[in-house]
């Protein structure tokens, strides 16, 4: 890094500014816990063969294992389930089936000479979102609007418990991205465009996931991601299948901006003892983060004192090939490991990886000291989690199954929904609605679709329309459950038939997407959604628009067409939380965690822009009189 303030000085400066003097601490404080295991870790490493060491540094997606016995054959130290990567037999895509799958893999690892248990990773980014029946929380953009760190910590604690119920012990969360342009498809995975909001809620989530101690059987290892600047990529800087977008693109800024905007979430999560960090697919000034020693080693490990381990993103090392037309995988491995990656997340190439990395060491292209450092870091985390404790079983505690999707867990999610909603408009004080309204017409496919209510990363990677979220409550059902028995609630997906109703509740928004599939040039709703609103306008009744979206979208005439407008983001399974606000059982308290643009021409548009003239500013949110 340049002859700038060292990160330790910068870290101290950050804390000096934002945290009272008494609690000043550098990131080291939360990272010292891992050093306590160095003696044991080094002893185990001294007994390992090179192949056993490399196996610990390899994390295949379980769906790509040719045989479960490959876990022992290649001494694998970790597996993951990417979005939706569950039991192959769909009949076993259940809580029980997932638990059996994970325990089965654990048993394979325990058969090896050293019997080192697996770290099993999953993206539980708004609850244990792969598992049928799990509670689905609002995505981070909604949690950012709560500004409630205790609630975020509680959500993560509940999530950790539901994850542990399946025998999984590592969550690729929190995402501490600072999305700076809403055209990015991953905006909703970020808490806010403000690093000050991200650093507080990222720390809270880490506390919830890792608990008071990583060795607590209800804790999981957390993963701060994606290091660094994933949310700052330039518009249309990413090329995918001939299509330009933003995800995995290039963040172009000087070092001061990178530290000021995109680093705070790492400082606070490190201080909370986050066990793992995931580098970003994206680049900083043209160089892929996955291969940047200056970021991964010099900045994160040396200056910031990170003592856990780095897990590369899904096949991200493949993008390091010097010549994109020549996928020289061996060189990709060399560049990634020498840059500071400690464990590689991959799919079908795990056998190549486990053959090539020992070759690279024997050829002198990767120092053995780098391998030993990586394995010591991985074993530190496994020791801290109690995984190396011979009298503790790494298998699932199935007594936790009763807690998955339980009423107490759903109550936490319902409160999160209530606090995440942002009231943008409320003409004539139409809200809250009366529970004894004579007739309410609900419209919009999103009003009766849990898949749309939950968004991406639900049941599978991209999420999908449809009611595939057992135990959830749609907005339509929530409204029906809330009003008096004399109220007549009618519904149409397309907005027809609303004539003579006293009020219309129009639920429109974005259909599920994840990652680059959500990159958007126009940030507008699709024709079907806009037609629903137009059809409702024909009824000439007051309209309450409930917007389901992963980000601020361009409202256009939605604003004039609505009497009231609520940003509900992606609220998850507990639609009752929306009804609680609609009917006044909870007054809206949400405050925008993103600036809301009038048009895409304004983007990127953020709270710290001098000339910012948003439709609604960061921090905006109405309530009831
Ligand atoms: C994805 C995402 C990352 C996720 C990983 C494993 O591509 O970039 O956030 O944790 O792969 O699913």
CSV table of C-alpha atoms in Angstrom, one decimal, residues 190-502:
chain,number,residue,atom,x,y,z
A,190,UNK,CA,-26.0,-4.5,1.7
A,191,UNK,CA,-27.3,-2.6,4.7
A,192,UNK,CA,-26.7,0.8,3.4
A,193,UNK,CA,-24.8,3.3,1.1
A,194,UNK,CA,-23.4,4.7,4.4
A,195,UNK,CA,-20.3,3.0,5.8
A,196,UNK,CA,-21.4,4.3,9.2
A,197,UNK,CA,-24.6,2.2,9.1
A,198,UNK,CA,-22.8,-0.8,7.6
A,199,UNK,CA,-20.0,-0.9,10.2
A,200,UNK,CA,-22.5,-0.9,13.1
A,201,UNK,CA,-24.9,-3.5,11.7
A,202,UNK,CA,-22.1,-5.7,10.3
A,203,UNK,CA,-20.6,-5.9,13.7
A,204,UNK,CA,-24.0,-6.7,15.3
A,205,UNK,CA,-24.6,-9.5,12.8
A,206,UNK,CA,-21.1,-10.9,13.5
A,207,UNK,CA,-21.9,-10.9,17.2
A,208,UNK,CA,-25.1,-12.7,16.6
A,209,UNK,CA,-23.7,-15.3,14.4
A,210,UNK,CA,-20.6,-16.0,16.5
A,211,UNK,CA,-22.2,-15.4,19.8
A,212,UNK,CA,-20.2,-14.8,23.0
A,213,UNK,CA,-17.9,-17.7,22.0
A,214,UNK,CA,-17.2,-19.5,18.8
A,215,UNK,CA,-17.1,-22.7,20.8
A,216,UNK,CA,-20.8,-22.3,21.7
A,217,UNK,CA,-22.7,-25.1,20.0
A,218,UNK,CA,-25.2,-22.6,18.8
A,219,UNK,CA,-22.6,-20.3,17.2
A,220,UNK,CA,-21.4,-20.5,13.6
A,221,UNK,CA,-18.3,-19.0,12.0
A,222,UNK,CA,-19.2,-15.7,10.3
A,223,UNK,CA,-17.7,-14.4,7.1
A,224,UNK,CA,-17.3,-10.7,6.3
A,225,UNK,CA,-17.7,-10.2,2.6
A,226,UNK,CA,-16.8,-9.3,-0.1
A,227,UNK,CA,-13.4,-7.8,0.5
A,228,UNK,CA,-13.1,-5.0,-0.7
A,229,UNK,CA,-15.2,-2.5,-2.6
A,230,UNK,CA,-17.7,-4.9,-4.1
A,231,UNK,CA,-20.4,-2.3,-3.8
A,232,UNK,CA,-18.4,0.4,-5.5
A,233,UNK,CA,-18.0,-1.0,-9.0
A,234,UNK,CA,-18.5,1.4,-11.9
A,235,UNK,CA,-21.6,1.2,-14.0
A,236,UNK,CA,-21.2,-1.2,-16.9
A,237,UNK,CA,-17.7,-2.1,-15.9
A,238,UNK,CA,-18.4,-5.9,-15.8
A,239,UNK,CA,-18.6,-8.0,-19.0
A,240,UNK,CA,-20.6,-11.2,-18.9
A,241,UNK,CA,-21.7,-13.2,-21.9
A,242,UNK,CA,-21.5,-10.1,-24.0
A,243,UNK,CA,-23.7,-8.1,-21.6
A,244,UNK,CA,-22.4,-5.2,-19.6
A,245,UNK,CA,-23.3,-4.8,-16.0
A,246,UNK,CA,-21.9,-4.0,-12.6
A,247,UNK,CA,-21.5,-7.1,-10.6
A,248,UNK,CA,-17.9,-8.3,-10.3
A,249,UNK,CA,-16.9,-5.2,-12.1
A,250,UNK,CA,-14.2,-2.6,-11.4
A,251,UNK,CA,-14.1,-0.2,-8.4
A,252,UNK,CA,-12.2,2.8,-9.6
A,253,UNK,CA,-11.1,5.1,-6.7
A,254,UNK,CA,-8.0,6.2,-4.8
A,255,UNK,CA,-6.9,4.4,-1.7
A,256,UNK,CA,-8.3,7.1,0.6
A,257,UNK,CA,-11.8,6.6,-0.8
A,258,UNK,CA,-11.5,2.8,-0.7
A,259,UNK,CA,-10.6,3.0,3.0
A,260,UNK,CA,-13.1,5.6,3.9
A,261,UNK,CA,-16.1,4.1,2.1
A,262,UNK,CA,-15.5,0.4,1.9
A,263,UNK,CA,-13.2,-0.6,4.8
A,264,UNK,CA,-15.2,0.4,7.9
A,265,UNK,CA,-17.4,-2.8,7.9
A,266,UNK,CA,-14.2,-4.9,8.0
A,267,UNK,CA,-12.7,-2.9,10.9
A,268,UNK,CA,-15.7,-3.5,13.1
A,269,UNK,CA,-16.3,-7.1,12.1
A,270,UNK,CA,-12.6,-7.9,12.7
A,271,UNK,CA,-12.9,-6.3,16.1
A,272,UNK,CA,-15.9,-8.5,16.8
A,273,UNK,CA,-13.6,-11.5,16.0
A,274,UNK,CA,-15.0,-12.5,12.6
A,275,UNK,CA,-13.4,-15.8,11.8
A,276,UNK,CA,-13.3,-15.6,8.0
A,277,UNK,CA,-13.3,-13.0,5.2
A,278,UNK,CA,-14.3,-13.6,1.6
A,279,UNK,CA,-12.5,-11.5,-1.1
A,280,UNK,CA,-14.6,-10.0,-3.8
A,281,UNK,CA,-14.9,-11.1,-7.4
A,282,UNK,CA,-14.6,-7.4,-8.3
A,283,UNK,CA,-11.4,-5.5,-9.0
A,284,UNK,CA,-9.9,-2.4,-7.6
A,285,UNK,CA,-8.5,-0.2,-10.3
A,286,UNK,CA,-8.4,-3.0,-12.8
A,287,UNK,CA,-6.9,-5.8,-10.6
A,288,UNK,CA,-9.0,-8.7,-9.3
A,289,UNK,CA,-9.2,-8.5,-5.5
A,290,UNK,CA,-8.8,-12.3,-5.3
A,291,UNK,CA,-5.3,-12.0,-6.6
A,292,UNK,CA,-4.1,-8.9,-4.8
A,293,UNK,CA,-1.5,-9.5,-2.2
A,294,UNK,CA,-1.5,-5.8,-1.2
A,295,UNK,CA,-5.1,-6.1,-0.1
A,296,UNK,CA,-5.4,-9.7,1.2
A,297,UNK,CA,-2.0,-10.0,2.9
A,298,UNK,CA,-0.5,-6.5,3.4
A,299,UNK,CA,-3.7,-4.7,4.3
A,300,UNK,CA,-6.0,-7.3,5.9
A,301,UNK,CA,-3.6,-9.7,7.5
A,302,UNK,CA,-0.5,-7.6,8.3
A,303,UNK,CA,-1.9,-4.1,8.9
A,304,UNK,CA,-5.3,-5.0,10.2
A,305,UNK,CA,-4.1,-8.0,12.2
A,306,UNK,CA,-6.7,-10.5,10.7
A,307,UNK,CA,-5.9,-13.9,12.2
A,308,UNK,CA,-8.7,-16.0,10.8
A,309,UNK,CA,-8.6,-17.2,7.2
A,310,UNK,CA,-9.6,-16.1,3.7
A,311,UNK,CA,-12.0,-18.1,1.6
A,312,UNK,CA,-12.1,-17.3,-2.1
A,313,UNK,CA,-15.5,-16.8,-3.7
A,314,UNK,CA,-17.2,-19.4,-5.8
A,315,UNK,CA,-14.7,-20.4,-8.6
A,316,UNK,CA,-13.3,-16.8,-8.3
A,317,UNK,CA,-9.7,-18.0,-8.7
A,318,UNK,CA,-10.5,-19.0,-12.2
A,319,UNK,CA,-10.8,-15.3,-13.1
A,320,UNK,CA,-7.1,-14.8,-12.3
A,321,UNK,CA,-5.9,-16.6,-15.5
A,322,UNK,CA,-3.4,-14.1,-17.1
A,323,UNK,CA,-4.9,-15.0,-20.5
A,324,UNK,CA,-8.7,-15.4,-20.3
A,325,UNK,CA,-8.5,-17.5,-23.4
A,326,UNK,CA,-6.1,-19.9,-21.8
A,327,UNK,CA,-7.5,-21.1,-18.5
A,328,UNK,CA,-4.2,-22.0,-16.9
A,329,UNK,CA,-5.7,-23.3,-13.7
A,330,UNK,CA,-2.4,-24.1,-12.1
A,331,UNK,CA,-1.3,-20.5,-12.4
A,332,UNK,CA,-4.6,-19.3,-11.0
A,333,UNK,CA,-4.0,-21.4,-7.9
A,334,UNK,CA,-0.5,-20.1,-7.6
A,335,UNK,CA,-1.6,-16.4,-7.9
A,336,UNK,CA,-4.5,-16.9,-5.4
A,337,UNK,CA,-2.5,-18.7,-2.7
A,338,UNK,CA,0.5,-16.5,-3.0
A,339,UNK,CA,-1.8,-13.4,-2.7
A,340,UNK,CA,-3.1,-14.7,0.6
A,341,UNK,CA,-6.1,-16.9,-0.1
A,342,UNK,CA,-6.1,-19.7,2.5
A,343,UNK,CA,-9.0,-21.8,1.3
A,344,UNK,CA,-10.4,-22.1,-2.2
A,345,UNK,CA,-14.1,-22.4,-2.9
A,346,UNK,CA,-14.6,-24.4,-6.1
A,347,UNK,CA,-16.7,-26.9,-7.9
A,348,UNK,CA,-15.6,-29.7,-10.3
A,349,UNK,CA,-11.9,-28.9,-10.3
A,350,UNK,CA,-11.2,-30.1,-6.7
A,351,UNK,CA,-9.2,-33.1,-7.8
A,352,UNK,CA,-7.0,-30.9,-10.1
A,353,UNK,CA,-6.6,-28.4,-7.2
A,354,UNK,CA,-5.5,-31.2,-4.8
A,355,UNK,CA,-3.0,-32.4,-7.4
A,356,UNK,CA,-1.7,-29.1,-8.6
A,357,UNK,CA,-1.1,-27.2,-5.4
A,358,UNK,CA,1.4,-29.8,-4.0
A,359,UNK,CA,3.1,-29.7,-7.4
A,360,UNK,CA,3.4,-25.9,-7.1
A,361,UNK,CA,5.0,-26.3,-3.7
A,362,UNK,CA,7.5,-29.0,-5.0
A,363,UNK,CA,8.3,-26.7,-8.0
A,364,UNK,CA,9.0,-23.8,-5.6
A,365,UNK,CA,6.2,-21.7,-7.1
A,366,UNK,CA,4.3,-21.6,-3.8
A,367,UNK,CA,6.4,-21.6,-0.6
A,368,UNK,CA,5.6,-24.3,1.9
A,369,UNK,CA,5.5,-21.6,4.5
A,370,UNK,CA,2.5,-20.1,2.8
A,371,UNK,CA,0.7,-23.5,2.9
A,372,UNK,CA,1.5,-23.9,6.6
A,373,UNK,CA,0.3,-20.4,7.4
A,374,UNK,CA,-3.0,-21.1,5.6
A,375,UNK,CA,-3.5,-24.4,7.4
A,376,UNK,CA,-2.6,-22.9,10.8
A,377,UNK,CA,-5.2,-20.2,10.2
A,378,UNK,CA,-7.9,-22.7,9.2
A,379,UNK,CA,-7.1,-24.9,12.3
A,380,UNK,CA,-7.1,-21.8,14.6
A,381,UNK,CA,-10.8,-21.4,13.6
A,382,UNK,CA,-11.6,-25.1,14.0
A,383,UNK,CA,-10.0,-25.1,17.4
A,384,UNK,CA,-11.8,-21.9,18.4
A,385,UNK,CA,-15.1,-23.6,17.4
A,386,UNK,CA,-14.4,-26.7,19.4
A,387,UNK,CA,-14.2,-28.8,16.3
A,388,UNK,CA,-10.8,-30.3,17.2
A,389,UNK,CA,-12.2,-31.3,20.6
A,390,UNK,CA,-12.1,-35.1,20.4
A,391,UNK,CA,-14.9,-35.5,23.0
A,392,UNK,CA,-17.3,-33.2,21.1
A,393,UNK,CA,-19.3,-34.5,18.1
A,394,UNK,CA,-19.4,-32.3,15.0
A,395,UNK,CA,-22.7,-33.9,14.0
A,396,UNK,CA,-26.0,-32.0,14.1
A,397,UNK,CA,-27.8,-31.5,17.4
A,398,UNK,CA,-31.2,-32.6,16.1
A,399,UNK,CA,-33.0,-31.5,19.3
A,400,UNK,CA,-32.7,-28.0,17.6
A,401,UNK,CA,-35.1,-29.1,14.8
A,402,UNK,CA,-38.1,-28.0,16.8
A,403,UNK,CA,-36.8,-24.5,16.9
A,404,UNK,CA,-36.5,-24.2,13.1
A,405,UNK,CA,-39.4,-22.0,11.9
A,406,UNK,CA,-40.7,-21.8,15.5
A,407,UNK,CA,-43.2,-19.1,16.6
A,408,UNK,CA,-40.5,-17.3,18.8
A,409,UNK,CA,-38.2,-17.2,15.7
A,410,UNK,CA,-41.1,-15.9,13.5
A,411,UNK,CA,-41.9,-13.2,16.1
A,412,UNK,CA,-38.4,-11.8,15.7
A,413,UNK,CA,-38.8,-11.8,11.9
A,414,UNK,CA,-42.2,-10.1,12.2
A,415,UNK,CA,-40.7,-7.3,14.4
A,416,UNK,CA,-37.9,-6.9,11.8
A,417,UNK,CA,-40.5,-6.5,9.0
A,418,UNK,CA,-42.4,-3.9,11.0
A,419,UNK,CA,-39.2,-1.8,11.7
A,420,UNK,CA,-37.8,-2.2,8.2
A,421,UNK,CA,-40.8,-0.6,6.4
A,422,UNK,CA,-40.3,3.0,5.2
A,423,UNK,CA,-43.4,5.2,4.8
A,424,UNK,CA,-42.6,7.5,1.8
A,425,UNK,CA,-46.1,9.0,1.3
A,426,UNK,CA,-49.3,9.2,3.2
A,427,UNK,CA,-51.7,11.7,1.7
A,428,UNK,CA,-54.8,12.6,3.7
A,429,UNK,CA,-53.4,10.4,6.5
A,430,UNK,CA,-55.0,7.4,4.7
A,431,UNK,CA,-52.8,5.2,6.8
A,432,UNK,CA,-53.3,3.5,9.1
A,433,UNK,CA,-56.3,1.7,7.6
A,434,UNK,CA,-59.2,0.9,9.8
A,435,UNK,CA,-59.6,-2.8,10.6
A,436,UNK,CA,-63.3,-2.4,10.0
A,437,UNK,CA,-63.0,-1.0,6.5
A,438,UNK,CA,-66.0,-2.4,4.7
A,439,UNK,CA,-64.1,-3.6,1.6
A,440,UNK,CA,-60.4,-3.7,0.8
A,441,UNK,CA,-59.2,-4.8,-2.7
A,442,UNK,CA,-55.7,-6.3,-2.7
A,443,UNK,CA,-53.9,-6.4,-6.0
A,444,UNK,CA,-50.6,-7.5,-7.5
A,445,UNK,CA,-49.0,-10.9,-8.0
A,446,UNK,CA,-46.7,-10.0,-5.1
A,447,UNK,CA,-49.6,-9.7,-2.8
A,448,UNK,CA,-50.1,-13.5,-2.8
A,449,UNK,CA,-46.6,-14.8,-3.6
A,450,UNK,CA,-44.1,-15.7,-0.9
A,451,UNK,CA,-41.3,-16.1,-3.4
A,452,UNK,CA,-41.6,-12.5,-4.5
A,453,UNK,CA,-42.0,-11.4,-0.9
A,454,UNK,CA,-38.6,-13.1,0.0
A,455,UNK,CA,-36.6,-12.3,-3.1
A,456,UNK,CA,-33.3,-13.9,-4.1
A,457,UNK,CA,-31.3,-16.4,-2.0
A,458,UNK,CA,-34.5,-18.2,-1.0
A,459,UNK,CA,-34.9,-22.0,-1.4
A,460,UNK,CA,-32.3,-21.7,-4.2
A,461,UNK,CA,-29.7,-19.2,-5.5
A,462,UNK,CA,-32.0,-16.9,-7.5
A,463,UNK,CA,-35.1,-17.4,-5.5
A,464,UNK,CA,-38.3,-17.8,-7.6
A,465,UNK,CA,-41.9,-16.8,-7.8
A,466,UNK,CA,-44.4,-19.1,-6.1
A,467,UNK,CA,-45.4,-20.2,-2.6
A,468,UNK,CA,-42.2,-22.3,-1.9
A,469,UNK,CA,-41.7,-20.9,1.6
A,470,UNK,CA,-43.6,-23.3,4.0
A,471,UNK,CA,-44.8,-21.5,7.2
A,472,UNK,CA,-44.7,-18.1,5.6
A,473,UNK,CA,-47.6,-15.6,5.5
A,474,UNK,CA,-48.4,-13.7,2.3
A,475,UNK,CA,-49.5,-10.1,2.5
A,476,UNK,CA,-53.0,-11.1,1.4
A,477,UNK,CA,-53.3,-13.6,4.1
A,478,UNK,CA,-51.9,-11.2,6.6
A,479,UNK,CA,-54.5,-8.6,5.7
A,480,UNK,CA,-57.3,-11.1,5.9
A,481,UNK,CA,-56.0,-12.2,9.4
A,482,UNK,CA,-55.9,-8.6,10.6
A,483,UNK,CA,-59.3,-7.1,9.6
A,484,UNK,CA,-62.6,-7.5,11.3
A,485,UNK,CA,-64.9,-10.4,10.3
A,486,UNK,CA,-67.2,-7.8,8.7
A,487,UNK,CA,-64.5,-6.6,6.3
A,488,UNK,CA,-64.7,-8.0,2.8
A,489,UNK,CA,-61.2,-8.5,1.3
A,490,UNK,CA,-61.1,-9.2,-2.4
A,491,UNK,CA,-58.0,-9.9,-4.5
A,492,UNK,CA,-56.9,-9.9,-8.1
A,493,UNK,CA,-53.3,-10.4,-9.4
A,494,UNK,CA,-53.8,-7.9,-12.3
A,495,UNK,CA,-55.6,-5.2,-10.4
A,496,UNK,CA,-59.0,-5.8,-12.0
A,497,UNK,CA,-62.3,-5.8,-10.2
A,498,UNK,CA,-61.5,-3.1,-7.6
A,499,UNK,CA,-64.5,-0.9,-8.3
A,500,UNK,CA,-66.5,0.1,-5.3
A,501,UNK,CA,-63.9,-1.0,-2.8
A,502,UNK,CA,-63.1,1.5,-0.1
